[in-house]
Structure formats: C-alpha cells, structure tokens
Tab-separated table of N, CA and C in Angstrom:
chain	number	residue	atom	x	y	z
A	1	MET	N	-17.907	-49.465	7.515
A	1	MET	CA	-17.758	-48.529	6.427
A	1	MET	C	-18.698	-47.344	6.668
A	2	TYR	N	-18.231	-46.149	6.448
A	2	TYR	CA	-19.001	-44.925	6.635
A	2	TYR	C	-19.937	-44.716	5.460
A	3	LYS	N	-21.241	-44.511	5.760
A	3	LYS	CA	-22.218	-44.317	4.687
A	3	LYS	C	-22.877	-42.946	4.785
A	4	GLY	N	-22.250	-42.005	5.467
A	4	GLY	CA	-22.810	-40.664	5.593
A	4	GLY	C	-22.670	-39.880	4.299
A	5	LYS	N	-23.263	-38.703	4.314
A	5	LYS	CA	-23.193	-37.830	3.136
A	5	LYS	C	-21.801	-37.252	2.994
A	6	SER	N	-21.359	-37.162	1.805
A	6	SER	CA	-20.101	-36.460	1.570
A	6	SER	C	-20.433	-35.105	0.970
A	7	THR	N	-19.649	-34.139	1.338
A	7	THR	CA	-19.872	-32.805	0.784
A	7	THR	C	-18.618	-32.366	0.059
A	8	ALA	N	-18.836	-31.811	-1.072
A	8	ALA	CA	-17.724	-31.271	-1.853
A	8	ALA	C	-17.835	-29.759	-1.817
A	9	THR	N	-16.729	-29.117	-1.623
A	9	THR	CA	-16.754	-27.659	-1.628
A	9	THR	C	-16.264	-27.158	-2.968
A	10	ASN	N	-16.921	-26.172	-3.413
A	10	ASN	CA	-16.573	-25.544	-4.673
A	10	ASN	C	-15.765	-24.294	-4.340
A	11	LYS	N	-14.571	-24.193	-4.861
A	11	LYS	CA	-13.699	-23.059	-4.535
A	11	LYS	C	-14.331	-21.728	-4.908
A	12	SER	N	-15.045	-21.663	-6.018
A	12	SER	CA	-15.655	-20.392	-6.410
A	12	SER	C	-16.795	-20.031	-5.463
A	13	ASP	N	-17.534	-21.049	-4.947
A	13	ASP	CA	-18.579	-20.775	-3.962
A	13	ASP	C	-17.973	-20.249	-2.667
A	14	ASP	N	-16.863	-20.851	-2.236
A	14	ASP	CA	-16.176	-20.396	-1.029
A	14	ASP	C	-15.690	-18.957	-1.188
A	15	ALA	N	-15.113	-18.662	-2.326
A	15	ALA	CA	-14.609	-17.305	-2.579
A	15	ALA	C	-15.758	-16.307	-2.585
A	16	GLU	N	-16.868	-16.676	-3.202
A	16	GLU	CA	-18.035	-15.788	-3.256
A	16	GLU	C	-18.593	-15.557	-1.852
A	17	SER	N	-18.636	-16.595	-1.062
A	17	SER	CA	-19.124	-16.482	0.310
A	17	SER	C	-18.230	-15.549	1.126
A	18	ARG	N	-16.915	-15.699	0.993
A	18	ARG	CA	-15.975	-14.809	1.697
A	18	ARG	C	-16.134	-13.366	1.227
A	19	ARG	N	-16.348	-13.187	-0.069
A	19	ARG	CA	-16.528	-11.847	-0.618
A	19	ARG	C	-17.776	-11.195	-0.017
A	20	ARG	N	-18.873	-11.953	0.084
A	20	ARG	CA	-20.105	-11.419	0.669
A	20	ARG	C	-19.895	-11.032	2.130
A	21	ILE	N	-19.186	-11.878	2.870
A	21	ILE	CA	-18.909	-11.581	4.275
A	21	ILE	C	-18.058	-10.322	4.381
A	22	ASN	N	-17.033	-10.199	3.551
A	22	ASN	CA	-16.176	-9.009	3.573
A	22	ASN	C	-16.961	-7.755	3.243
A	23	ILE	N	-17.860	-7.840	2.263
A	23	ILE	CA	-18.672	-6.680	1.893
A	23	ILE	C	-19.576	-6.292	3.049
A	24	GLN	N	-20.186	-7.279	3.703
A	24	GLN	CA	-21.042	-6.985	4.848
A	24	GLN	C	-20.242	-6.338	5.967
A	25	GLN	N	-19.037	-6.829	6.212
A	25	GLN	CA	-18.204	-6.244	7.253
A	25	GLN	C	-17.804	-4.818	6.889
A	26	MET	N	-17.501	-4.567	5.630
A	26	MET	CA	-17.076	-3.233	5.206
A	26	MET	C	-18.223	-2.232	5.279
A	27	GLN	N	-19.475	-2.701	5.200
A	27	GLN	CA	-20.604	-1.789	5.324
A	27	GLN	C	-20.716	-1.254	6.742
A	28	ASN	N	-20.104	-1.933	7.678
A	28	ASN	CA	-20.124	-1.510	9.069
A	28	ASN	C	-18.908	-0.672	9.439
A	29	VAL	N	-18.076	-0.352	8.456
A	29	VAL	CA	-16.843	0.393	8.705
A	29	VAL	C	-16.995	1.826	8.216
A	30	LEU	N	-16.495	2.725	9.014
A	30	LEU	CA	-16.487	4.139	8.672
A	30	LEU	C	-15.029	4.571	8.606
A	31	LEU	N	-14.634	5.151	7.501
A	31	LEU	CA	-13.262	5.626	7.348
A	31	LEU	C	-13.239	7.128	7.581
A	32	ILE	N	-12.340	7.556	8.444
A	32	ILE	CA	-12.163	8.984	8.710
A	32	ILE	C	-10.726	9.344	8.370
A	33	TRP	N	-10.576	10.345	7.524
A	33	TRP	CA	-9.260	10.836	7.128
A	33	TRP	C	-9.102	12.233	7.711
A	34	LEU	N	-8.156	12.385	8.625
A	34	LEU	CA	-7.895	13.663	9.285
A	34	LEU	C	-6.527	14.172	8.865
A	35	ASP	N	-6.535	15.305	8.186
A	35	ASP	CA	-5.287	15.883	7.684
A	35	ASP	C	-5.543	17.361	7.417
A	36	SER	N	-4.739	18.223	7.989
A	36	SER	CA	-4.938	19.665	7.802
A	36	SER	C	-4.704	20.098	6.363
A	37	ASN	N	-4.087	19.243	5.548
A	37	ASN	CA	-3.803	19.593	4.154
A	37	ASN	C	-4.824	19.050	3.153
A	38	ILE	N	-5.918	18.475	3.623
A	38	ILE	CA	-6.931	17.971	2.692
A	38	ILE	C	-7.555	19.151	1.964
A	39	ASP	N	-7.574	19.054	0.660
A	39	ASP	CA	-8.193	20.070	-0.197
A	39	ASP	C	-9.021	19.329	-1.236
A	40	GLU	N	-10.314	19.239	-0.997
A	40	GLU	CA	-11.177	18.442	-1.867
A	40	GLU	C	-11.320	19.031	-3.270
A	41	THR	N	-10.802	20.232	-3.497
A	41	THR	CA	-10.817	20.787	-4.855
A	41	THR	C	-9.583	20.346	-5.635
A	42	ASN	N	-8.609	19.782	-4.935
A	42	ASN	CA	-7.375	19.300	-5.548
A	42	ASN	C	-7.624	17.946	-6.208
A	43	ASP	N	-7.173	17.785	-7.458
A	43	ASP	CA	-7.397	16.543	-8.207
A	43	ASP	C	-6.799	15.328	-7.513
A	44	ASP	N	-5.603	15.467	-6.970
A	44	ASP	CA	-4.952	14.345	-6.299
A	44	ASP	C	-5.752	13.918	-5.071
A	45	CYS	N	-6.228	14.882	-4.327
A	45	CYS	CA	-7.027	14.600	-3.141
A	45	CYS	C	-8.349	13.931	-3.534
A	46	GLN	N	-9.003	14.450	-4.564
A	46	GLN	CA	-10.252	13.852	-5.049
A	46	GLN	C	-10.026	12.415	-5.489
A	47	ASN	N	-8.929	12.170	-6.178
A	47	ASN	CA	-8.594	10.828	-6.642
A	47	ASN	C	-8.391	9.878	-5.458
A	48	THR	N	-7.713	10.345	-4.434
A	48	THR	CA	-7.488	9.524	-3.242
A	48	THR	C	-8.808	9.180	-2.562
A	49	ILE	N	-9.679	10.153	-2.413
A	49	ILE	CA	-10.986	9.923	-1.786
A	49	ILE	C	-11.807	8.939	-2.613
A	50	THR	N	-11.770	9.075	-3.923
A	50	THR	CA	-12.485	8.147	-4.806
A	50	THR	C	-11.988	6.724	-4.610
A	51	LYS	N	-10.681	6.557	-4.540
A	51	LYS	CA	-10.114	5.217	-4.339
A	51	LYS	C	-10.482	4.659	-2.972
A	52	LEU	N	-10.490	5.495	-1.957
A	52	LEU	CA	-10.890	5.038	-0.627
A	52	LEU	C	-12.349	4.590	-0.625
A	53	ARG	N	-13.197	5.309	-1.343
A	53	ARG	CA	-14.627	4.963	-1.400
A	53	ARG	C	-14.878	3.657	-2.147
A	54	ARG	N	-13.937	3.225	-2.957
A	54	ARG	CA	-14.075	1.917	-3.609
A	54	ARG	C	-13.973	0.797	-2.582
A	55	ALA	N	-13.218	1.044	-1.522
A	55	ALA	CA	-13.044	0.035	-0.474
A	55	ALA	C	-14.093	0.179	0.629
A	56	VAL	N	-14.417	1.415	0.972
A	56	VAL	CA	-15.360	1.696	2.056
A	56	VAL	C	-16.313	2.779	1.575
A	57	ASN	N	-17.605	2.514	1.647
A	57	ASN	CA	-18.587	3.488	1.169
A	57	ASN	C	-18.588	4.781	1.972
A	58	ASP	N	-18.388	4.667	3.262
A	58	ASP	CA	-18.544	5.804	4.160
A	58	ASP	C	-17.183	6.413	4.497
A	59	VAL	N	-16.795	7.444	3.751
A	59	VAL	CA	-15.514	8.127	3.951
A	59	VAL	C	-15.803	9.566	4.367
A	60	ASN	N	-15.227	9.973	5.485
A	60	ASN	CA	-15.381	11.342	5.968
A	60	ASN	C	-14.008	11.973	6.083
A	61	THR	N	-13.887	13.203	5.624
A	61	THR	CA	-12.609	13.907	5.700
A	61	THR	C	-12.739	15.096	6.651
A	62	TYR	N	-11.671	15.333	7.387
A	62	TYR	CA	-11.625	16.459	8.319
A	62	TYR	C	-10.257	17.114	8.247
A	63	THR	N	-10.258	18.428	8.381
A	63	THR	CA	-9.010	19.179	8.480
A	63	THR	C	-8.811	19.705	9.900
A	64	ASN	N	-9.844	19.607	10.727
A	64	ASN	CA	-9.816	20.131	12.087
A	64	ASN	C	-10.011	18.989	13.087
A	65	GLY	N	-9.053	18.821	13.984
A	65	GLY	CA	-9.096	17.731	14.953
A	65	GLY	C	-10.278	17.797	15.899
A	66	ASP	N	-10.646	18.995	16.349
A	66	ASP	CA	-11.764	19.128	17.285
A	66	ASP	C	-13.084	18.732	16.631
A	67	GLN	N	-13.291	19.167	15.384
A	67	GLN	CA	-14.512	18.782	14.665
A	67	GLN	C	-14.546	17.277	14.427
A	68	CYS	N	-13.403	16.717	14.117
A	68	CYS	CA	-13.300	15.280	13.894
A	68	CYS	C	-13.635	14.522	15.179
A	69	LEU	N	-13.093	14.965	16.295
A	69	LEU	CA	-13.352	14.323	17.580
A	69	LEU	C	-14.839	14.376	17.925
A	70	GLU	N	-15.460	15.522	17.705
A	70	GLU	CA	-16.899	15.648	17.956
A	70	GLU	C	-17.675	14.619	17.141
A	71	PHE	N	-17.284	14.443	15.886
A	71	PHE	CA	-17.955	13.467	15.027
A	71	PHE	C	-17.736	12.044	15.537
A	72	VAL	N	-16.507	11.702	15.880
A	72	VAL	CA	-16.191	10.348	16.360
A	72	VAL	C	-17.025	10.017	17.597
A	73	GLN	N	-17.216	10.984	18.466
A	73	GLN	CA	-17.972	10.753	19.698
A	73	GLN	C	-19.441	10.443	19.438
A	74	THR	N	-19.953	10.781	18.263
A	74	THR	CA	-21.361	10.513	17.945
A	74	THR	C	-21.575	9.142	17.306
A	75	ILE	N	-20.510	8.446	16.981
A	75	ILE	CA	-20.617	7.192	16.230
A	75	ILE	C	-21.032	6.044	17.148
A	76	VAL	N	-22.050	5.313	16.685
A	76	VAL	CA	-22.552	4.147	17.404
A	76	VAL	C	-22.702	3.011	16.398
A	77	ASP	N	-22.364	1.812	16.797
A	77	ASP	CA	-22.565	0.608	15.977
A	77	ASP	C	-21.778	0.585	14.675
A	78	LYS	N	-20.677	1.267	14.629
A	78	LYS	CA	-19.788	1.189	13.466
A	78	LYS	C	-18.357	1.120	13.960
A	79	LYS	N	-17.534	0.455	13.183
A	79	LYS	CA	-16.107	0.434	13.470
A	79	LYS	C	-15.473	1.589	12.719
A	80	VAL	N	-14.606	2.302	13.382
A	80	VAL	CA	-13.950	3.450	12.768
A	80	VAL	C	-12.504	3.094	12.450
A	81	CYS	N	-12.145	3.337	11.213
A	81	CYS	CA	-10.769	3.212	10.755
A	81	CYS	C	-10.311	4.632	10.440
A	82	MET	N	-9.208	5.044	11.024
A	82	MET	CA	-8.744	6.416	10.837
A	82	MET	C	-7.415	6.467	10.104
A	83	ILE	N	-7.308	7.456	9.238
A	83	ILE	CA	-6.042	7.817	8.607
A	83	ILE	C	-5.750	9.229	9.100
A	84	ILE	N	-4.616	9.399	9.755
A	84	ILE	CA	-4.304	10.686	10.372
A	84	ILE	C	-2.919	11.135	9.932
A	85	SER	N	-2.803	12.417	9.604
A	85	SER	CA	-1.487	12.956	9.252
A	85	SER	C	-0.603	12.951	10.491
A	86	GLY	N	0.696	12.861	10.262
A	86	GLY	CA	1.642	12.830	11.369
A	86	GLY	C	1.560	14.053	12.255
A	87	SER	N	1.394	15.220	11.654
A	87	SER	CA	1.366	16.451	12.448
A	87	SER	C	0.154	16.506	13.374
A	88	LEU	N	-0.999	16.024	12.933
A	88	LEU	CA	-2.186	16.014	13.788
A	88	LEU	C	-2.221	14.781	14.685
A	89	GLY	N	-1.585	13.720	14.240
A	89	GLY	CA	-1.609	12.467	14.983
A	89	GLY	C	-1.002	12.567	16.367
A	90	GLN	N	0.038	13.375	16.517
A	90	GLN	CA	0.709	13.521	17.814
A	90	GLN	C	-0.269	13.903	18.916
A	91	HIS	N	-1.201	14.774	18.591
A	91	HIS	CA	-2.140	15.279	19.593
A	91	HIS	C	-3.483	14.557	19.546
A	92	PHE	N	-3.829	14.034	18.386
A	92	PHE	CA	-5.159	13.451	18.218
A	92	PHE	C	-5.239	11.998	18.675
A	93	VAL	N	-4.240	11.207	18.347
A	93	VAL	CA	-4.275	9.772	18.667
A	93	VAL	C	-4.489	9.524	20.161
A	94	PRO	N	-3.791	10.208	21.060
A	94	PRO	CA	-4.037	9.960	22.486
A	94	PRO	C	-5.481	10.252	22.912
A	95	ARG	N	-6.158	11.126	22.201
A	95	ARG	CA	-7.537	11.483	22.543
A	95	ARG	C	-8.543	10.419	22.107
A	96	VAL	N	-8.221	9.639	21.081
A	96	VAL	CA	-9.193	8.668	20.558
A	96	VAL	C	-8.753	7.218	20.705
A	97	HIS	N	-7.505	6.996	21.052
A	97	HIS	CA	-6.930	5.648	21.046
A	97	HIS	C	-7.756	4.635	21.831
A	98	SER	N	-8.296	5.009	22.960
A	98	SER	CA	-9.020	4.057	23.808
A	98	SER	C	-10.533	4.050	23.569
A	99	MET	N	-11.016	4.823	22.620
A	99	MET	CA	-12.456	4.849	22.350
A	99	MET	C	-12.893	3.521	21.732
A	100	SER	N	-14.026	3.009	22.194
A	100	SER	CA	-14.483	1.681	21.759
A	100	SER	C	-14.798	1.616	20.270
A	101	GLN	N	-15.204	2.714	19.670
A	101	GLN	CA	-15.561	2.689	18.249
A	101	GLN	C	-14.338	2.703	17.321
A	102	ILE	N	-13.170	3.023	17.859
A	102	ILE	CA	-11.951	3.060	17.044
A	102	ILE	C	-11.418	1.646	16.858
A	103	ASP	N	-11.366	1.206	15.612
A	103	ASP	CA	-10.857	-0.124	15.289
A	103	ASP	C	-9.377	-0.072	14.938
A	104	SER	N	-8.998	0.906	14.127
A	104	SER	CA	-7.604	1.016	13.702
A	104	SER	C	-7.267	2.458	13.366
A	105	ILE	N	-5.988	2.768	13.556
A	105	ILE	CA	-5.477	4.107	13.266
A	105	ILE	C	-4.212	3.953	12.435
A	106	PHE	N	-4.177	4.640	11.312
A	106	PHE	CA	-3.009	4.643	10.441
A	106	PHE	C	-2.447	6.051	10.417
A	107	ILE	N	-1.168	6.181	10.720
A	107	ILE	CA	-0.498	7.481	10.675
A	107	ILE	C	0.136	7.627	9.300
A	108	PHE	N	-0.221	8.697	8.615
A	108	PHE	CA	0.279	8.970	7.274
A	108	PHE	C	1.341	10.057	7.391
A	109	CYS	N	2.614	9.631	7.420
A	109	CYS	CA	3.698	10.580	7.651
A	109	CYS	C	4.990	10.032	7.070
A	110	ASN	N	5.859	10.913	6.680
A	110	ASN	CA	7.160	10.506	6.159
A	110	ASN	C	8.144	10.147	7.267
A	111	ASN	N	7.888	10.590	8.491
A	111	ASN	CA	8.796	10.348	9.611
A	111	ASN	C	8.287	9.160	10.435
A	112	ARG	N	8.491	7.949	9.941
A	112	ARG	CA	7.951	6.732	10.542
A	112	ARG	C	8.446	6.510	11.977
A	113	LYS	N	9.724	6.700	12.221
A	113	LYS	CA	10.296	6.439	13.548
A	113	LYS	C	9.658	7.313	14.622
A	114	HIS	N	9.256	8.495	14.247
A	114	HIS	CA	8.668	9.432	15.202
A	114	HIS	C	7.353	8.904	15.781
A	115	HIS	N	6.618	8.081	15.018
A	115	HIS	CA	5.280	7.658	15.420
A	115	HIS	C	5.186	6.211	15.872
A	116	GLU	N	6.258	5.447	15.771
A	116	GLU	CA	6.202	4.038	16.164
A	116	GLU	C	6.132	3.898	17.674
A	117	GLN	N	5.344	2.890	18.112
A	117	GLN	CA	5.248	2.587	19.548
A	117	GLN	C	5.455	1.123	19.753
C-alpha cells in the first residue's frame, strides 16, 4: 500500500498561477503598431491604443516604416509583436521577418488573400 503524501490541487490556485505567469510573459512583450493612417488625436485610434495597452503595457505606434525599423533594431531582451497595415506590410515584413526579436506579425488589412503565405 502506498503511504506517500497526496497533493490536492486547487483550481483557483492553478488559475492564479497561470495568470501570474502570463502577466510575467506579457511584461517581456513589446507591441509595435505600424500604419500610415495612425492618428493619435483621433478618438477611435486612441481607443484602440488604450485597449492594446490593457493587454500589453509597452505599445509603440509608427506611421513611418524606416523609423519603425530603426526602433526594432535597437530592441534587446524583448519579444516583439507587430501589427502592420497591409499597405506597409508588403515592403516591411520582408525586412523584419527573420529578425530574432520578432515573435509575431499580424497584417491588418481587408484584402486577406493578398497577404497569405
């Protein structure tokens, strides 16, 4: 007969532990939104940025691909998640796709078939 210790897991403790791990992981994530139409004075744009910051503290917006690329090249020890407009994505994605700091790239465009690989 087995006389070892038994352990019971508490579902709320497990959920809390996963939440802490997710928060720690998200602190290491940098979100970059590249879109030539970003207008931070626009209410809709401000609302979108606010919602993004609820998920990731570090949100950077760019309207210029070259400035964005310069910034990405300076990033060390963070994972970069990018949201890129379809019009800029055609030229920008090939420039950053293989960079080690890039974790994921999302193309924000109405023409889905044009960007699928």
